[in-house]
Amino acid sequence: MNYKSIHIGNIIRTTVMESGMESARICNFFKCTEEEITKMYSDTDLPTDILLKWCKLLEVDFFRIYCQHLILYAPASAKIRKSEMKKQKVNVSQFRKNVYTKEMIDFIIEQIITKEKTRQQVVDEYRIPKTTLYKWMNKYGAISITDE
């Protein structure tokens, strides 16, 4: 899955096709026409209330895709803002950077195996500690630590 550019309509369409859910049931759930459902499939983004309904209907957490995007592609200046917020003692919900799903780990390791990125590029771009990256590579049997 490409977490950099998310086309949620395509992802929902694929999930519906895999589940084999009938369009009549979907239309009934959303109280809309089949054309409106087809339009949702073509949309690159959807309002959160609609996305939440899709999550409930298909029993899939589509919001996780966006969370994974944030973890992988959050701006580098986030650390600076975080320290500024601590100084100001603002009580704001913060993104957790330590939640890596199996799909994300696979995505990162695949980039290294296909030589799309080096280990150092992965560490720098995604701000993953080197030790964590090496543990993932050993645990998931990608490449031994000595390979480069």
PDB file of C-alpha atoms in Angstrom:
ATOM      1  CA  MET A   1       0.000   0.000   0.000  1.00  0.00           C
ATOM      2  CA  ASN A   2       1.237   3.465  -0.874  1.00  0.00           C
ATOM      3  CA  TYR A   3       0.802   5.537   2.284  1.00  0.00           C
ATOM      4  CA  LYS A   4       2.085   8.702   0.643  1.00  0.00           C
ATOM      5  CA  SER A   5      -0.905   9.231  -1.654  1.00  0.00           C
ATOM      6  CA  ILE A   6      -4.135   7.815  -0.290  1.00  0.00           C
ATOM      7  CA  HIS A   7      -7.168   7.349  -2.578  1.00  0.00           C
ATOM      8  CA  ILE A   8      -9.725   6.273  -0.013  1.00  0.00           C
ATOM      9  CA  GLY A   9     -12.477   5.694  -2.607  1.00  0.00           C
ATOM     10  CA  ASN A  10     -10.390   3.049  -4.398  1.00  0.00           C
ATOM     11  CA  ILE A  11      -9.519   1.394  -1.093  1.00  0.00           C
ATOM     12  CA  ILE A  12     -13.191   1.247  -0.106  1.00  0.00           C
ATOM     13  CA  ARG A  13     -14.186  -0.121  -3.535  1.00  0.00           C
ATOM     14  CA  THR A  14     -11.550  -2.851  -3.251  1.00  0.00           C
ATOM     15  CA  THR A  15     -12.697  -3.740   0.272  1.00  0.00           C
ATOM     16  CA  VAL A  16     -16.332  -3.927  -0.861  1.00  0.00           C
ATOM     17  CA  MET A  17     -15.390  -6.181  -3.778  1.00  0.00           C
ATOM     18  CA  GLU A  18     -13.339  -8.456  -1.491  1.00  0.00           C
ATOM     19  CA  SER A  19     -16.178  -8.695   1.029  1.00  0.00           C
ATOM     20  CA  GLY A  20     -18.746  -9.463  -1.680  1.00  0.00           C
ATOM     21  CA  MET A  21     -21.240  -7.077  -0.094  1.00  0.00           C
ATOM     22  CA  GLU A  22     -24.264  -6.317  -2.254  1.00  0.00           C
ATOM     23  CA  SER A  23     -24.785  -2.759  -3.447  1.00  0.00           C
ATOM     24  CA  ALA A  24     -28.414  -2.852  -2.291  1.00  0.00           C
ATOM     25  CA  ARG A  25     -27.265  -3.357   1.307  1.00  0.00           C
ATOM     26  CA  ILE A  26     -24.758  -0.492   0.984  1.00  0.00           C
ATOM     27  CA  CYS A  27     -27.387   1.845  -0.488  1.00  0.00           C
ATOM     28  CA  ASN A  28     -29.793   0.860   2.269  1.00  0.00           C
ATOM     29  CA  PHE A  29     -27.167   1.517   4.965  1.00  0.00           C
ATOM     30  CA  PHE A  30     -26.242   4.944   3.585  1.00  0.00           C
ATOM     31  CA  LYS A  31     -29.809   5.777   2.510  1.00  0.00           C
ATOM     32  CA  CYS A  32     -28.606   6.881  -0.896  1.00  0.00           C
ATOM     33  CA  THR A  33     -28.564   5.802  -4.539  1.00  0.00           C
ATOM     34  CA  GLU A  34     -26.091   3.547  -6.288  1.00  0.00           C
ATOM     35  CA  GLU A  35     -24.782   6.546  -8.243  1.00  0.00           C
ATOM     36  CA  GLU A  36     -23.878   8.294  -4.975  1.00  0.00           C
ATOM     37  CA  ILE A  37     -22.038   5.184  -3.803  1.00  0.00           C
ATOM     38  CA  THR A  38     -20.169   5.038  -7.124  1.00  0.00           C
ATOM     39  CA  LYS A  39     -19.216   8.697  -6.679  1.00  0.00           C
ATOM     40  CA  MET A  40     -17.790   7.855  -3.220  1.00  0.00           C
ATOM     41  CA  TYR A  41     -15.629   5.178  -4.861  1.00  0.00           C
ATOM     42  CA  SER A  42     -14.158   7.812  -7.176  1.00  0.00           C
ATOM     43  CA  ASP A  43     -13.469  10.377  -4.426  1.00  0.00           C
ATOM     44  CA  THR A  44      -9.900  10.691  -3.165  1.00  0.00           C
ATOM     45  CA  ASP A  45     -11.165  11.822   0.223  1.00  0.00           C
ATOM     46  CA  LEU A  46     -14.422  11.584   2.127  1.00  0.00           C
ATOM     47  CA  PRO A  47     -15.919  13.455   5.087  1.00  0.00           C
ATOM     48  CA  THR A  48     -15.136  11.780   8.395  1.00  0.00           C
ATOM     49  CA  ASP A  49     -18.768  10.962   9.143  1.00  0.00           C
ATOM     50  CA  ILE A  50     -19.081   9.090   5.841  1.00  0.00           C
ATOM     51  CA  LEU A  51     -15.741   7.339   6.383  1.00  0.00           C
ATOM     52  CA  LEU A  52     -16.874   6.305   9.862  1.00  0.00           C
ATOM     53  CA  LYS A  53     -20.012   4.750   8.355  1.00  0.00           C
ATOM     54  CA  TRP A  54     -17.874   2.798   5.868  1.00  0.00           C
ATOM     55  CA  CYS A  55     -15.731   1.586   8.786  1.00  0.00           C
ATOM     56  CA  LYS A  56     -18.810   0.333  10.610  1.00  0.00           C
ATOM     57  CA  LEU A  57     -20.389  -1.253   7.549  1.00  0.00           C
ATOM     58  CA  LEU A  58     -17.278  -3.069   6.338  1.00  0.00           C
ATOM     59  CA  GLU A  59     -15.773  -3.594   9.810  1.00  0.00           C
ATOM     60  CA  VAL A  60     -12.467  -2.073   8.659  1.00  0.00           C
ATOM     61  CA  ASP A  61     -10.540   0.793  10.292  1.00  0.00           C
ATOM     62  CA  PHE A  62      -9.895   3.107   7.318  1.00  0.00           C
ATOM     63  CA  PHE A  63      -8.651   5.821   9.673  1.00  0.00           C
ATOM     64  CA  ARG A  64      -5.619   3.609  10.403  1.00  0.00           C
ATOM     65  CA  ILE A  65      -4.388   4.317   6.873  1.00  0.00           C
ATOM     66  CA  TYR A  66      -4.238   8.026   7.643  1.00  0.00           C
ATOM     67  CA  CYS A  67      -2.559   7.361  10.999  1.00  0.00           C
ATOM     68  CA  GLN A  68       0.112   5.326   9.230  1.00  0.00           C
ATOM     69  CA  HIS A  69       0.618   8.197   6.798  1.00  0.00           C
ATOM     70  CA  LEU A  70       1.139  10.572   9.728  1.00  0.00           C
ATOM     71  CA  ILE A  71       3.630   8.261  11.369  1.00  0.00           C
ATOM     72  CA  LEU A  72       5.626   7.843   8.174  1.00  0.00           C
ATOM     73  CA  TYR A  73       5.389  11.336   6.721  1.00  0.00           C
ATOM     74  CA  ALA A  74       4.938  13.753   9.645  1.00  0.00           C
ATOM     75  CA  PRO A  75       7.012  16.899   9.127  1.00  0.00           C
ATOM     76  CA  ALA A  76      10.488  17.004  10.647  1.00  0.00           C
ATOM     77  CA  SER A  77       9.597  20.179  12.544  1.00  0.00           C
ATOM     78  CA  ALA A  78       7.137  18.240  14.722  1.00  0.00           C
ATOM     79  CA  LYS A  79       9.820  17.729  17.382  1.00  0.00           C
ATOM     80  CA  ILE A  80      10.377  21.470  17.598  1.00  0.00           C
ATOM     81  CA  ARG A  81       6.670  22.155  17.991  1.00  0.00           C
ATOM     82  CA  LYS A  82       6.425  19.427  20.624  1.00  0.00           C
ATOM     83  CA  SER A  83       9.129  21.032  22.749  1.00  0.00           C
ATOM     84  CA  GLU A  84       7.472  24.444  22.327  1.00  0.00           C
ATOM     85  CA  MET A  85       4.150  22.999  23.506  1.00  0.00           C
ATOM     86  CA  LYS A  86       5.811  21.570  26.591  1.00  0.00           C
ATOM     87  CA  LYS A  87       7.212  24.996  27.421  1.00  0.00           C
ATOM     88  CA  GLN A  88       3.784  26.584  27.009  1.00  0.00           C
ATOM     89  CA  LYS A  89       2.136  23.679  28.897  1.00  0.00           C
ATOM     90  CA  VAL A  90      -0.652  23.446  26.358  1.00  0.00           C
ATOM     91  CA  ASN A  91      -2.887  20.422  26.844  1.00  0.00           C
ATOM     92  CA  VAL A  92      -3.236  19.242  23.251  1.00  0.00           C
ATOM     93  CA  SER A  93      -3.603  15.666  22.050  1.00  0.00           C
ATOM     94  CA  GLN A  94      -0.363  14.595  20.407  1.00  0.00           C
ATOM     95  CA  PHE A  95       0.427  12.032  17.734  1.00  0.00           C
ATOM     96  CA  ARG A  96       2.106   8.900  19.008  1.00  0.00           C
ATOM     97  CA  LYS A  97       5.174   8.080  16.970  1.00  0.00           C
ATOM     98  CA  ASN A  98       5.726   4.640  18.491  1.00  0.00           C
ATOM     99  CA  VAL A  99       2.800   2.802  16.919  1.00  0.00           C
ATOM    100  CA  TYR A 100       4.143   0.774  14.019  1.00  0.00           C
ATOM    101  CA  THR A 101       1.802  -1.773  12.490  1.00  0.00           C
ATOM    102  CA  LYS A 102       3.015  -4.919  10.739  1.00  0.00           C
ATOM    103  CA  GLU A 103       2.047  -3.362   7.386  1.00  0.00           C
ATOM    104  CA  MET A 104       4.169  -0.303   8.081  1.00  0.00           C
ATOM    105  CA  ILE A 105       7.137  -2.408   9.136  1.00  0.00           C
ATOM    106  CA  ASP A 106       6.774  -4.506   5.974  1.00  0.00           C
ATOM    107  CA  PHE A 107       6.564  -1.329   3.876  1.00  0.00           C
ATOM    108  CA  ILE A 108       9.745   0.077   5.420  1.00  0.00           C
ATOM    109  CA  ILE A 109      11.690  -3.186   5.175  1.00  0.00           C
ATOM    110  CA  GLU A 110      10.537  -3.628   1.556  1.00  0.00           C
ATOM    111  CA  GLN A 111      12.022  -0.233   0.695  1.00  0.00           C
ATOM    112  CA  ILE A 112      15.371  -1.389   2.050  1.00  0.00           C
ATOM    113  CA  ILE A 113      15.272  -4.805   0.353  1.00  0.00           C
ATOM    114  CA  THR A 114      14.372  -3.315  -3.043  1.00  0.00           C
ATOM    115  CA  LYS A 115      17.154  -0.763  -2.513  1.00  0.00           C
ATOM    116  CA  GLU A 116      14.625   2.034  -2.954  1.00  0.00           C
ATOM    117  CA  LYS A 117      16.123   3.527   0.225  1.00  0.00           C
ATOM    118  CA  THR A 118      19.159   2.796   2.333  1.00  0.00           C
ATOM    119  CA  ARG A 119      18.919   2.035   6.033  1.00  0.00           C
ATOM    120  CA  GLN A 120      20.249   5.488   6.813  1.00  0.00           C
ATOM    121  CA  GLN A 121      17.647   7.139   4.582  1.00  0.00           C
ATOM    122  CA  VAL A 122      14.890   5.201   6.370  1.00  0.00           C
ATOM    123  CA  VAL A 123      16.271   6.210   9.770  1.00  0.00           C
ATOM    124  CA  ASP A 124      16.521   9.863   8.726  1.00  0.00           C
ATOM    125  CA  GLU A 125      13.226  10.144   6.850  1.00  0.00           C
ATOM    126  CA  TYR A 126      10.953   8.221   9.230  1.00  0.00           C
ATOM    127  CA  ARG A 127      12.935   9.017  12.405  1.00  0.00           C
ATOM    128  CA  ILE A 128      13.112   5.372  13.419  1.00  0.00           C
ATOM    129  CA  PRO A 129      15.931   4.501  15.811  1.00  0.00           C
ATOM    130  CA  LYS A 130      18.637   2.376  14.168  1.00  0.00           C
ATOM    131  CA  THR A 131      18.302  -0.294  16.847  1.00  0.00           C
ATOM    132  CA  THR A 132      14.563  -0.579  16.164  1.00  0.00           C
ATOM    133  CA  LEU A 133      15.181  -0.925  12.430  1.00  0.00           C
ATOM    134  CA  TYR A 134      17.810  -3.631  12.977  1.00  0.00           C
ATOM    135  CA  LYS A 135      15.512  -5.516  15.342  1.00  0.00           C
ATOM    136  CA  TRP A 136      12.743  -5.432  12.730  1.00  0.00           C
ATOM    137  CA  MET A 137      15.071  -6.695  10.034  1.00  0.00           C
ATOM    138  CA  ASN A 138      16.286  -9.556  12.236  1.00  0.00           C
ATOM    139  CA  LYS A 139      12.808 -10.419  13.521  1.00  0.00           C
ATOM    140  CA  TYR A 140      11.144 -10.458  10.120  1.00  0.00           C
ATOM    141  CA  GLY A 141      14.086 -12.226   8.475  1.00  0.00           C
ATOM    142  CA  ALA A 142      14.745  -9.593   5.854  1.00  0.00           C
ATOM    143  CA  ILE A 143      18.522  -9.269   5.699  1.00  0.00           C
ATOM    144  CA  SER A 144      21.252  -9.845   8.218  1.00  0.00           C
ATOM    145  CA  ILE A 145      22.640  -6.716   9.862  1.00  0.00           C
ATOM    146  CA  THR A 146      25.984  -7.036   8.076  1.00  0.00           C
ATOM    147  CA  ASP A 147      24.376  -6.846   4.594  1.00  0.00           C
ATOM    148  CA  GLU A 148      24.273  -3.379   3.038  1.00  0.00           C
TER     149      GLU A 148
END
